[in-house]
XYZ file of C-alpha atoms in Angstrom:
698
model
C -4.718 -31.666 7.744
C -1.078 -31.003 8.665
C 1.713 -33.425 9.509
C 3.865 -33.107 12.612
C 6.490 -31.378 10.473
C 4.019 -28.705 9.365
C 2.965 -25.672 11.368
C 0.818 -22.585 10.899
C 2.842 -19.360 10.584
C 0.365 -16.594 9.695
C -3.391 -16.332 9.341
C -4.528 -13.506 7.046
C -7.951 -12.068 7.824
C -8.102 -8.271 7.436
C -7.221 -7.572 3.813
C -7.643 -11.077 2.417
C -8.380 -14.638 3.538
C -5.564 -17.153 3.732
C -2.669 -18.493 5.748
C 0.992 -19.429 5.533
C 2.421 -22.620 6.965
C 5.317 -25.037 6.721
C 4.022 -27.833 4.476
C 5.356 -30.876 2.713
C 4.992 -30.977 -1.071
C 2.241 -33.603 -0.717
C 0.304 -31.441 1.757
C 0.587 -28.394 -0.489
C -0.706 -30.407 -3.465
C -3.565 -31.793 -1.376
C -4.648 -28.360 -0.086
C -4.500 -26.891 -3.602
C -7.207 -29.364 -4.673
C -9.642 -28.461 -1.881
C -12.840 -26.587 -2.803
C -12.524 -22.833 -2.279
C -8.702 -22.810 -2.419
C -7.612 -20.276 -5.032
C -3.877 -20.911 -5.101
C -1.042 -22.444 -3.098
C 2.379 -20.928 -3.750
C 5.770 -21.026 -2.113
C 6.842 -18.081 0.032
C 9.745 -16.325 -1.695
C 12.609 -14.272 -0.329
C 12.708 -10.616 -1.344
C 15.699 -8.296 -1.420
C 16.206 -4.891 0.135
C 16.828 -2.167 -2.456
C 19.456 -0.282 -0.766
C 19.810 15.757 3.893
C 20.249 17.685 1.260
C 17.639 15.858 -0.784
C 14.543 17.677 0.522
C 16.163 21.085 0.057
C 17.076 20.038 -3.469
C 13.498 18.986 -4.258
C 12.254 22.306 -2.884
C 14.475 24.094 -5.404
C 12.310 22.676 -8.205
C 9.383 24.788 -7.008
C 11.435 27.685 -5.702
C 10.455 27.299 -2.027
C 10.026 24.915 0.911
C 7.315 22.299 0.511
C 6.501 22.313 4.233
C 6.350 24.702 7.130
C 8.872 23.048 9.396
C 7.206 24.256 12.597
C 3.727 23.205 11.462
C 1.680 20.261 12.735
C -0.267 20.158 9.463
C -0.679 16.602 8.250
C -0.064 15.040 11.664
C -2.987 12.653 11.199
C -1.294 10.889 8.261
C 0.179 7.510 9.216
C 2.860 5.932 7.023
C 3.534 2.218 7.355
C 7.093 1.109 6.587
C 7.745 -2.542 5.697
C 11.490 -2.969 6.134
C 14.125 -4.132 8.646
C 12.561 -2.319 11.615
C 13.543 0.862 13.410
C 15.975 2.170 16.023
C 13.443 4.149 18.086
C 16.020 5.981 20.214
C 17.323 7.878 17.176
C 16.808 11.636 17.476
C 14.989 11.446 14.151
C 12.045 9.837 15.948
C 11.699 12.428 18.697
C 7.994 13.252 19.148
C 8.433 16.634 20.861
C 5.610 18.988 19.939
C 3.449 16.362 18.289
C -0.228 16.088 19.186
C -2.136 12.988 20.295
C -2.096 9.861 18.144
C -5.197 9.781 15.889
C -8.079 7.973 17.618
C -8.699 5.799 14.571
C -5.324 4.092 15.018
C -5.680 0.397 15.966
C -2.054 -0.712 15.811
C 0.168 -1.968 18.627
C 3.711 -1.704 19.867
C 4.441 -5.419 20.088
C 7.118 -6.502 22.564
C 5.438 -9.812 23.447
C 8.312 -12.036 22.281
C 11.243 -10.287 23.951
C 12.983 -11.763 26.977
C 15.419 -8.910 27.583
C 13.446 -5.827 28.625
C 16.253 -3.522 27.568
C 15.240 -4.385 24.018
C 11.726 -3.013 24.517
C 10.452 -0.557 21.914
C 8.550 2.285 23.541
C 6.261 3.755 20.916
C 5.510 7.462 21.075
C 3.608 10.065 19.091
C 6.031 9.676 16.173
C 6.366 5.885 16.085
C 2.780 4.855 16.776
C 3.150 1.135 16.129
C 5.814 -1.535 15.749
C 5.326 -5.151 14.733
C 7.786 -7.897 13.776
C 7.415 -11.031 11.664
C 9.641 -14.065 11.301
C 9.661 -17.834 11.075
C 12.291 -18.165 13.763
C 14.674 -16.152 15.880
C 17.723 -17.665 14.195
C 20.147 -14.962 13.100
C 18.202 -12.198 14.809
C 19.191 -10.646 18.108
C 15.864 -8.918 18.652
C 12.422 -10.515 18.711
C 10.553 -7.267 18.123
C 10.747 -4.502 15.511
C 14.141 -3.186 16.663
C 16.413 -2.683 13.648
C 19.679 -4.622 13.402
C 20.447 -3.686 9.786
C 20.025 0.104 9.629
C 18.091 0.011 6.344
C 14.643 0.391 7.927
C 15.768 3.188 10.247
C 17.197 5.019 7.231
C 14.018 4.728 5.124
C 11.648 5.594 7.999
C 13.590 8.726 8.937
C 13.688 9.804 5.283
C 9.885 9.704 5.223
C 8.959 11.384 8.484
C 12.082 12.006 10.546
C 12.006 14.921 12.965
C 14.498 17.766 12.541
C 18.017 16.965 13.801
C 20.629 19.719 13.702
C 24.275 19.091 12.798
C 23.612 15.611 11.448
C 26.675 14.278 9.654
C 28.534 11.183 8.517
C 32.225 10.738 9.316
C 32.324 13.995 11.307
C 31.948 16.410 8.404
C 30.294 14.837 5.360
C 26.817 16.127 4.526
C 26.624 18.174 7.719
C 23.322 19.976 8.169
C 19.757 19.545 9.377
C 18.468 16.020 8.786
C 14.725 15.783 8.309
C 12.110 13.635 6.713
C 9.961 14.798 3.855
C 6.885 15.025 6.071
C 8.146 15.484 9.658
C 4.670 15.837 11.160
C 3.510 12.437 9.868
C 3.363 9.330 12.092
C 5.216 6.085 11.466
C 4.021 2.511 11.822
C 6.887 0.026 11.631
C 6.496 -3.491 10.226
C 9.730 -5.444 10.504
C 9.399 -8.011 7.708
C 13.128 -8.666 7.170
C 14.481 -10.659 10.146
C 16.993 -10.856 8.476
C 15.419 -12.542 5.410
C 12.499 -10.760 3.735
C 10.008 -13.621 3.377
C 6.947 -13.216 1.189
C 4.522 -14.650 3.747
C 5.777 -12.175 6.372
C 5.157 -9.347 3.921
C 1.584 -10.527 3.324
C 1.059 -10.699 7.099
C 2.336 -7.128 7.450
C -0.004 -5.919 4.703
C -2.877 -7.656 6.479
C -2.035 -6.022 9.822
C -1.425 -2.605 8.263
C -4.867 -2.672 6.655
C -6.378 -3.444 10.068
C -4.227 -0.923 11.924
C -5.303 2.050 9.829
C -2.277 3.272 7.858
C -2.751 5.784 5.024
C 0.472 5.124 3.103
C 2.655 2.021 2.809
C 6.316 2.265 1.832
C 8.348 -0.791 0.739
C 12.000 -0.507 -0.229
C 12.340 -4.148 -1.225
C 11.385 -6.398 -4.116
C 11.217 -9.882 -5.575
C 12.473 -9.303 -9.098
C 10.484 -9.446 -12.307
C 7.464 -11.718 -11.859
C 3.743 -11.880 -12.585
C 1.323 -9.975 -10.382
C -0.328 -13.077 -8.906
C 2.986 -14.651 -7.898
C 4.297 -11.634 -6.015
C 3.418 -11.055 -2.351
C 3.941 -7.293 -2.688
C 1.647 -7.051 -5.723
C -1.067 -9.105 -4.008
C -0.806 -7.262 -0.696
C -0.714 -3.878 -2.431
C -3.887 -4.667 -4.387
C -5.772 -5.422 -1.181
C -4.359 -2.280 0.444
C -5.425 -0.212 -2.582
C -8.944 -1.604 -2.267
C -9.027 -0.191 1.266
C -7.840 3.242 0.110
C -4.181 2.816 1.114
C -1.491 4.277 -1.165
C 1.475 1.928 -1.804
C 4.915 3.120 -2.898
C 7.753 0.718 -3.799
C 11.344 0.905 -5.003
C 11.961 0.047 -8.662
C 14.995 -2.151 -7.993
C 18.740 -1.773 -8.447
C 19.135 -3.760 -11.667
C 20.214 -0.847 -13.883
C 21.553 0.251 -16.233
C 20.097 -2.746 -18.060
C 16.610 -2.481 -19.505
C 13.668 -4.752 -18.563
C 14.962 -4.889 -14.987
C 12.048 -3.086 -13.335
C 10.505 -4.542 -10.154
C 7.254 -3.827 -8.295
C 5.607 -2.942 -11.584
C 1.908 -3.513 -10.803
C -0.131 -0.475 -11.919
C -1.708 -0.042 -8.462
C 1.811 0.534 -7.032
C 3.861 3.737 -7.393
C 7.184 2.425 -8.750
C 10.087 4.741 -7.912
C 13.458 4.977 -9.626
C 16.498 6.823 -8.264
C 18.183 10.077 -9.251
C 21.004 12.211 -7.891
C 20.834 15.447 -5.931
C 22.974 18.580 -6.251
C 25.522 17.527 -3.641
C 28.726 15.586 -3.996
C 31.600 14.536 -1.801
C 34.691 15.859 -3.531
C 38.258 14.668 -3.046
C 41.223 16.724 -4.280
C 43.897 14.632 -6.002
C 46.996 16.788 -6.421
C 49.453 15.500 -9.011
C 53.183 16.078 -9.048
C 52.767 18.651 -11.818
C 50.726 20.762 -9.350
C 47.431 20.107 -11.114
C 44.496 19.249 -8.845
C 41.947 16.753 -10.076
C 38.535 16.329 -8.465
C 37.522 12.820 -7.515
C 34.356 11.638 -5.794
C 34.394 9.603 -2.606
C 33.423 9.310 1.008
C 37.037 9.424 2.064
C 37.912 10.634 5.586
C 41.704 10.311 5.344
C 44.676 11.862 3.580
C 47.313 10.065 1.567
C 50.464 12.180 1.770
C 52.669 12.647 -1.263
C 53.509 9.244 -2.678
C 54.649 7.713 -5.913
C 51.696 7.267 -8.285
C 51.637 4.115 -10.415
C 49.273 2.174 -12.643
C 48.037 -1.121 -11.267
C 49.180 -2.718 -14.511
C 52.764 -1.619 -13.783
C 52.750 -3.551 -10.508
C 51.855 -6.943 -11.912
C 53.172 -10.128 -10.402
C 54.585 -13.078 -12.372
C 51.208 -14.822 -12.149
C 49.471 -12.068 -14.127
C 49.343 -13.364 -17.680
C 46.054 -11.743 -18.743
C 46.430 -8.173 -17.468
C 44.415 -8.526 -14.265
C 46.840 -6.328 -12.313
C 45.401 -3.235 -14.007
C 42.154 -4.084 -12.184
C 44.085 -4.463 -8.901
C 42.646 -7.938 -8.605
C 43.929 -10.338 -5.955
C 47.188 -12.190 -6.349
C 48.070 -10.478 -9.635
C 49.722 -7.524 -7.870
C 53.332 -7.572 -6.661
C 53.397 -6.261 -3.087
C 56.943 -4.931 -3.407
C 55.895 -2.710 -6.326
C 52.780 -1.450 -4.519
C 54.081 -0.745 -1.020
C 54.000 2.938 -0.063
C 52.467 3.991 -3.370
C 49.143 5.352 -4.636
C 47.770 2.928 -7.225
C 45.469 3.816 -10.141
C 43.179 0.861 -10.836
C 40.699 0.246 -13.599
C 37.449 -0.502 -11.797
C 35.455 -3.536 -12.889
C 32.847 -4.457 -10.243
C 32.426 -7.899 -11.808
C 36.057 -8.688 -10.997
C 36.482 -7.080 -7.579
C 34.443 -4.642 -5.504
C 35.938 -1.363 -4.306
C 36.010 -2.774 -0.763
C 37.960 -5.854 -1.859
C 40.422 -3.693 -3.803
C 40.959 -1.387 -0.820
C 41.562 -4.223 1.599
C 43.935 -6.017 -0.730
C 45.994 -2.902 -1.437
C 46.060 -2.078 2.269
C 47.444 -5.550 3.026
C 50.154 -4.933 0.445
C 51.072 -1.630 2.106
C 49.762 0.850 -0.488
C 49.263 4.400 0.763
C 46.201 5.110 -1.388
C 44.062 4.083 -4.340
C 42.383 5.851 -7.251
C 39.622 3.948 -9.027
C 39.126 4.778 -12.682
C 35.418 4.248 -13.326
C 33.683 4.451 -16.706
C 30.609 6.060 -15.179
C 29.448 6.710 -11.637
C 26.607 8.653 -10.039
C 27.329 7.783 -6.411
C 30.230 8.323 -4.050
C 32.344 5.258 -3.331
C 33.231 4.693 0.330
C 36.934 4.544 1.085
C 36.962 3.414 4.696
C 39.854 0.957 4.477
C 42.323 3.014 2.483
C 42.542 6.654 1.429
C 41.152 6.969 -2.066
C 38.817 8.436 -4.625
C 36.941 7.508 -7.781
C 37.524 9.424 -11.012
C 35.801 9.299 -14.362
C 35.721 11.082 -17.709
C 38.159 13.952 -18.225
C 39.562 13.616 -14.692
C 40.617 10.044 -15.409
C 42.005 11.046 -18.805
C 44.151 13.752 -17.206
C 45.646 11.370 -14.639
C 46.414 8.798 -17.359
C 48.047 11.492 -19.498
C 50.199 12.589 -16.543
C 51.357 9.011 -15.939
C 52.122 8.536 -19.629
C 54.037 11.747 -20.185
C 55.888 12.276 -16.872
C 58.660 10.693 -14.870
C 58.759 10.257 -11.105
C 54.981 10.654 -10.915
C 53.512 11.493 -7.515
C 50.159 12.399 -6.010
C 48.413 13.281 -2.765
C 44.800 12.497 -1.840
C 42.867 14.833 0.453
C 39.986 13.994 2.773
C 36.553 14.493 1.193
C 34.617 17.722 1.574
C 30.974 18.477 0.799
C 29.943 20.611 -2.182
C 26.327 21.608 -2.828
C 24.508 23.116 -5.807
C 26.575 20.978 -8.159
C 25.595 20.624 -11.802
C 24.151 18.888 -13.672
C 21.517 17.541 -11.308
C 19.484 15.472 -11.205
C 20.951 12.574 -13.181
C 19.418 9.097 -13.254
C 21.341 6.732 -10.974
C 23.246 4.123 -12.938
C 21.875 1.334 -10.725
C 18.217 2.380 -11.020
C 16.172 -0.329 -12.771
C 14.711 0.419 -16.181
C 11.634 -0.563 -18.135
C 9.939 -1.785 -20.195
C 8.040 -4.067 -17.859
C 8.189 -7.686 -19.033
C 4.916 -8.445 -17.213
C 2.966 -5.885 -19.243
C 4.662 -3.519 -21.690
C 1.397 -1.596 -21.959
C 2.126 -0.014 -18.567
C 5.025 2.437 -18.501
C 7.394 1.874 -15.582
C 9.035 3.299 -13.522
C 6.378 5.856 -12.657
C 8.829 8.575 -11.620
C 12.216 9.130 -9.994
C 13.236 10.644 -6.671
C 16.530 11.260 -4.831
C 18.262 7.972 -4.097
C 22.001 8.654 -4.346
C 24.213 9.412 -1.333
C 21.282 10.039 1.014
C 22.060 10.948 4.631
C 19.557 9.603 7.176
C 19.339 7.938 10.584
C 21.062 4.604 11.199
C 21.017 1.739 13.666
C 24.011 1.422 16.029
C 23.561 -2.340 15.698
C 25.067 -2.082 12.220
C 28.509 -0.459 12.577
C 30.449 0.500 9.488
C 33.980 -0.736 8.881
C 36.386 2.133 9.492
C 39.967 1.208 8.631
C 39.479 -2.309 9.926
C 37.585 -1.344 13.069
C 33.834 -1.104 13.723
C 32.587 2.479 13.915
C 29.137 3.242 15.316
C 27.256 6.091 13.711
C 23.890 7.779 14.240
C 23.623 8.685 10.544
C 24.780 6.979 7.410
C 25.014 7.835 3.716
C 23.797 5.106 1.369
C 22.348 4.813 -2.129
C 19.658 2.777 -3.859
C 16.105 2.922 -5.088
C 15.474 1.970 -1.449
C 16.347 5.580 -0.654
C 14.248 6.978 -3.526
C 11.070 5.171 -2.483
C 10.717 6.894 0.932
C 11.066 10.290 -0.750
C 8.036 9.433 -2.885
C 6.203 7.956 0.113
C 6.718 11.216 2.018
C 5.480 13.224 -0.957
C 2.377 11.015 -1.094
C 1.820 11.580 2.641
C 2.153 15.314 2.046
C -0.525 15.210 -0.670
C -2.734 12.936 1.458
C -2.544 15.405 4.353
C -3.963 18.166 2.135
C -6.432 15.961 0.242
C -7.533 13.226 2.684
C -10.441 12.067 0.499
C -8.313 11.427 -2.608
C -7.946 7.827 -3.747
C -4.536 6.159 -4.092
C -4.812 6.521 -7.887
C -5.601 10.241 -7.624
C -2.551 10.825 -5.411
C -0.417 8.820 -7.808
C -1.717 10.820 -10.755
C -0.941 14.102 -8.973
C 2.653 12.994 -8.362
C 3.141 11.767 -11.933
C 1.518 14.552 -13.966
C 3.483 17.180 -12.047
C 6.790 15.329 -12.405
C 9.398 17.270 -14.329
C 12.339 16.694 -16.640
C 14.123 19.836 -15.550
C 14.847 21.999 -12.566
C 12.583 24.996 -13.171
C 14.908 27.290 -11.256
C 18.224 26.209 -12.748
C 17.116 24.867 -16.134
C 18.896 21.520 -15.980
C 17.447 18.601 -17.927
C 17.162 15.132 -16.413
C 19.900 12.998 -17.950
C 20.725 9.299 -18.088
C 24.515 9.233 -18.340
C 25.235 11.637 -21.246
C 21.823 11.407 -22.901
C 18.438 12.888 -22.177
C 16.563 10.377 -20.045
C 13.796 8.343 -21.711
C 10.501 7.405 -20.017
C 11.782 3.831 -19.518
C 14.431 5.379 -17.291
C 12.671 8.290 -15.571
C 8.947 7.576 -16.012
C 7.096 10.874 -15.642
C 10.248 12.606 -14.378
C 11.555 13.939 -11.081
C 9.033 14.151 -8.256
C 7.848 17.638 -7.249
C 5.931 17.501 -3.930
C 4.727 21.106 -4.031
C 3.333 20.952 -7.556
C 1.547 17.683 -6.701
C -0.655 19.531 -4.198
C -2.453 21.286 -7.046
C -2.403 19.097 -10.175
C -5.576 20.581 -11.700
C -6.750 17.257 -13.154
C -6.229 13.674 -12.027
C -6.482 10.312 -13.775
C -8.468 8.367 -11.194
C -8.816 4.570 -11.193
C -11.260 2.606 -9.055
C -10.558 -0.893 -7.687
C -13.145 -2.261 -10.138
C -11.225 -0.747 -13.051
C -8.021 -2.455 -11.897
C -9.994 -5.718 -11.763
C -11.193 -5.182 -15.345
C -7.570 -4.556 -16.303
C -6.654 -7.990 -14.895
C -9.527 -9.509 -16.872
C -8.108 -7.929 -20.007
C -4.846 -9.771 -19.211
C -6.859 -13.026 -19.335
C -6.742 -13.700 -15.612
C -8.748 -16.745 -14.599
C -11.483 -16.616 -11.995
C -9.121 -18.181 -9.441
C -6.386 -15.644 -10.206
C -8.890 -12.821 -9.813
C -10.022 -14.156 -6.467
C -6.412 -14.325 -5.275
C -5.778 -10.710 -6.274
C -9.104 -9.176 -5.223
C -10.337 -11.447 -2.440
C -13.658 -11.678 -4.288
C -15.311 -14.343 -6.419
C -15.913 -12.371 -9.614
C -16.841 -12.895 -13.223
C -14.612 -11.114 -15.704
C -15.697 -7.904 -17.413
C -12.610 -6.778 -19.340
C -11.738 -3.356 -20.671
C -11.936 -2.922 -24.440
C -8.124 -2.857 -24.351
C -5.588 -3.009 -21.546
C -4.278 0.264 -22.969
C -7.503 1.854 -21.704
C -6.630 1.508 -18.023
C -6.906 5.149 -16.952
C -3.186 5.449 -16.216
C -1.451 8.877 -16.040
C 1.149 7.738 -18.589
C 0.688 5.857 -21.864
C 2.652 2.960 -23.378
C 1.633 1.484 -26.731
C 3.650 -1.616 -27.729
C 4.263 -2.374 -31.407
C 1.747 -5.240 -31.235
C -1.047 -2.739 -30.547
C -0.339 -1.141 -33.929
C -0.994 -4.546 -35.501
C 2.659 -5.040 -36.372
C 5.270 -3.018 -38.314
C 3.017 -2.470 -41.340
C 0.123 -0.953 -39.393
C 0.156 2.654 -38.323
C -2.659 3.511 -35.919
C -3.515 2.878 -32.280
C -6.321 4.369 -30.184
C -6.214 4.997 -26.427
C -9.021 6.271 -24.187
C -8.625 8.318 -21.010
C -10.736 10.371 -18.581
C -9.762 13.109 -16.152
C -11.348 14.449 -12.980
C -11.292 18.173 -12.275
C -9.752 18.836 -8.844
C -8.873 22.475 -9.574
C -11.087 25.472 -10.213
C -14.826 24.815 -10.580
C -15.096 26.376 -14.024
C -12.018 25.853 -16.144
C -10.974 25.239 -19.725
C -8.079 22.995 -20.749
C -6.488 22.824 -24.201
C -4.271 19.990 -25.382
C -0.612 20.485 -26.259
C 1.393 17.671 -27.848
C 5.116 17.030 -28.174
C 5.838 14.085 -30.469
C 8.843 12.818 -32.442
C 8.988 13.376 -36.196
C 7.035 10.620 -37.906
C 4.412 10.379 -35.152
C 1.097 12.190 -35.418
C -1.049 12.526 -32.307
C -4.700 13.563 -32.547
C -6.757 14.166 -29.388
C -10.574 14.266 -29.454
C -11.844 16.628 -28.210
C -8.830 18.953 -28.179
C -10.470 21.109 -25.510
C -12.070 20.148 -22.180
C -14.570 22.507 -20.518
C -15.285 21.815 -16.851
C -18.299 23.348 -15.136
C -17.636 22.067 -11.595
C -15.118 20.472 -9.252
C -14.940 16.658 -9.502
C -16.577 16.664 -12.930
C -15.192 13.851 -15.128
C -14.573 14.290 -18.861
C -13.300 11.718 -21.354
C -11.062 12.029 -24.394
C -9.533 9.787 -27.034
C -5.987 9.781 -28.377
C -5.130 8.487 -31.838
C -1.467 7.736 -32.548
C -0.383 7.456 -36.191
C 3.138 6.297 -36.979
C 4.973 6.689 -40.287
C 7.424 3.805 -39.952
C 9.481 5.045 -42.899
C 10.695 7.897 -40.695
C 12.414 5.549 -38.254
C 15.403 3.269 -38.875
C 15.029 -0.363 -37.828
C 17.332 0.242 -34.872
C 14.872 2.692 -33.269
C 12.477 0.584 -31.206
C 10.545 3.235 -29.276
C 9.549 6.869 -29.641
C 8.275 9.088 -26.882
C 6.644 12.427 -26.224
C 4.116 14.211 -24.008
C 0.447 15.151 -23.892
C -0.279 18.200 -21.749
C -3.670 19.635 -20.822
C -3.140 23.348 -20.152
C -5.398 25.845 -18.407
C -4.652 29.316 -17.059
C -3.345 27.823 -13.809
C -2.332 24.224 -14.498
C -0.316 22.030 -16.840
C -1.271 18.367 -16.591
C 1.505 16.439 -18.324
C 1.343 12.796 -19.417
C 4.303 10.961 -20.909
C 3.725 8.511 -23.771
C 5.995 5.937 -25.363
C 5.255 4.071 -28.608
C 6.652 0.860 -30.088
C 8.070 1.632 -33.536
C 9.924 -1.482 -34.712
């Protein structure tokens, strides 16, 4: 069947039937025509979505979500598909852990290594480690040992053991580093070696299903694509069928809308938010005023002349590029020995490029004026800080109104309990989902900005032109948010081992919150209250998720019917489900029993129609006998009727259905308002089960 140039790479047999191989175009076309072949598609490269956070999440519920000395939940196994792991990190110490669960079938694979010093010795914390790759080119290790740091960071965020005095750059973020569920086990699947190939990801899903994981965490993505063309979506569907919960990062395409990734409804899609900690840098001006900047800046810039980048332009700068401190447009003689204020435009030059260029010109420091930032910029080549808003205005006013302007820049120091927090990360991808705008994504947000966690010594950071090796690193991305949600899911799974992936997801979503209950801060996107396309159901609350009261459960068959409603062919269904099925669609794809609701304008029949109907059902997982009454928050011009308005449960696990009718008065909304949103909350004496809805208006 194959030519000499072709070769088999992976054979999938546990979660689904198939294989990956190097093929010519002619061979791929020929195989696609064979009886029983559902689809042949090219393997695609995916991208990585790159300790205060758990304490911050605990503040939402007013107390710790775990007993740190408890072994509760030690039978939960979380699989991490990423760049591997550095097993010698203190975060993976297994002291005090009990035996590995007998059901575990995974392995610690060192079969390809030739240097025994590279061996990964699994323990009671890291119970399995596998690696996948087409070749060893560009990779030092032929097992699951991490060369990038990203996988070590995400794994330790999920289930890292307690490490005292963890810090970055000696002082920043110093404290106890821990994962969200320290008693959980980790199974490592190194799928990025260094490229994250789609066929490797499918192979890892297949092995993880066989090995016996409970949760799968993936901080990587392909971009916006259909479900049946995405290896994560396909693999996650098969994992869901086997009762495995899958959590993925939403992508770093924000602040633009329609940038969401990993949007399949059987995946928990996680956006990123800030925590109540920042790394503050004091900028003292010559008029004795001290301005607070934000940065990971370990060095001081002593008193120096402060200038605008635009005032140090070279003769070649005819379009004002010097103000951005871009390349050859700066005059080195005007910059040398000075602190330079630069307008920051990432599309022109990154902060790292600006630092290195100014350092070469002999500048003593740099201040980046940024329109908006939610994360600390690293200044590891030149002393510096980022400023925004009123801080930037004050520095500009000082430069405009003073002579002989000077400044000093201090090393960064850590401040906690900062306000407001949380705020949606600027980079966090937004909905609506272009694959299906009837599913609201992201599902929720979790801490993903300036997260301190374990790191691989194989990936040193640049420290003033020299490599610096560090046991912990601070990085940002929805890659960091995803493992927080994965840990929360593991926490819920440990208390409710029989719950389905959809039930766990529902518990996390319906207990998500827009505000910190203790400090009364709303969740904001820049200066505005965050919309569901930005925050989904809100900030994750692991403690509240343990007792949601009601859950919106979804069976694998219901997901299949959802695909039928999207007009999937029989072949597409077989690819997704692994089964040869006839379609039996839902009455409407809006009727997938999702914990949130999205009704596009088309479902109202267009701008002149006003009504849409959605059906849902809830399972009682709280008190045996309980009564829930509906409470609705809706924008002016939207009427929401729920039938029945009261649900009476007689027993645990009883299922009751209800119908929601949305009526929109389009005259109440200007043409520029495209969406309106609100909440439906079922309330009993003990529980509030909150669902977010969003409606197309124009």
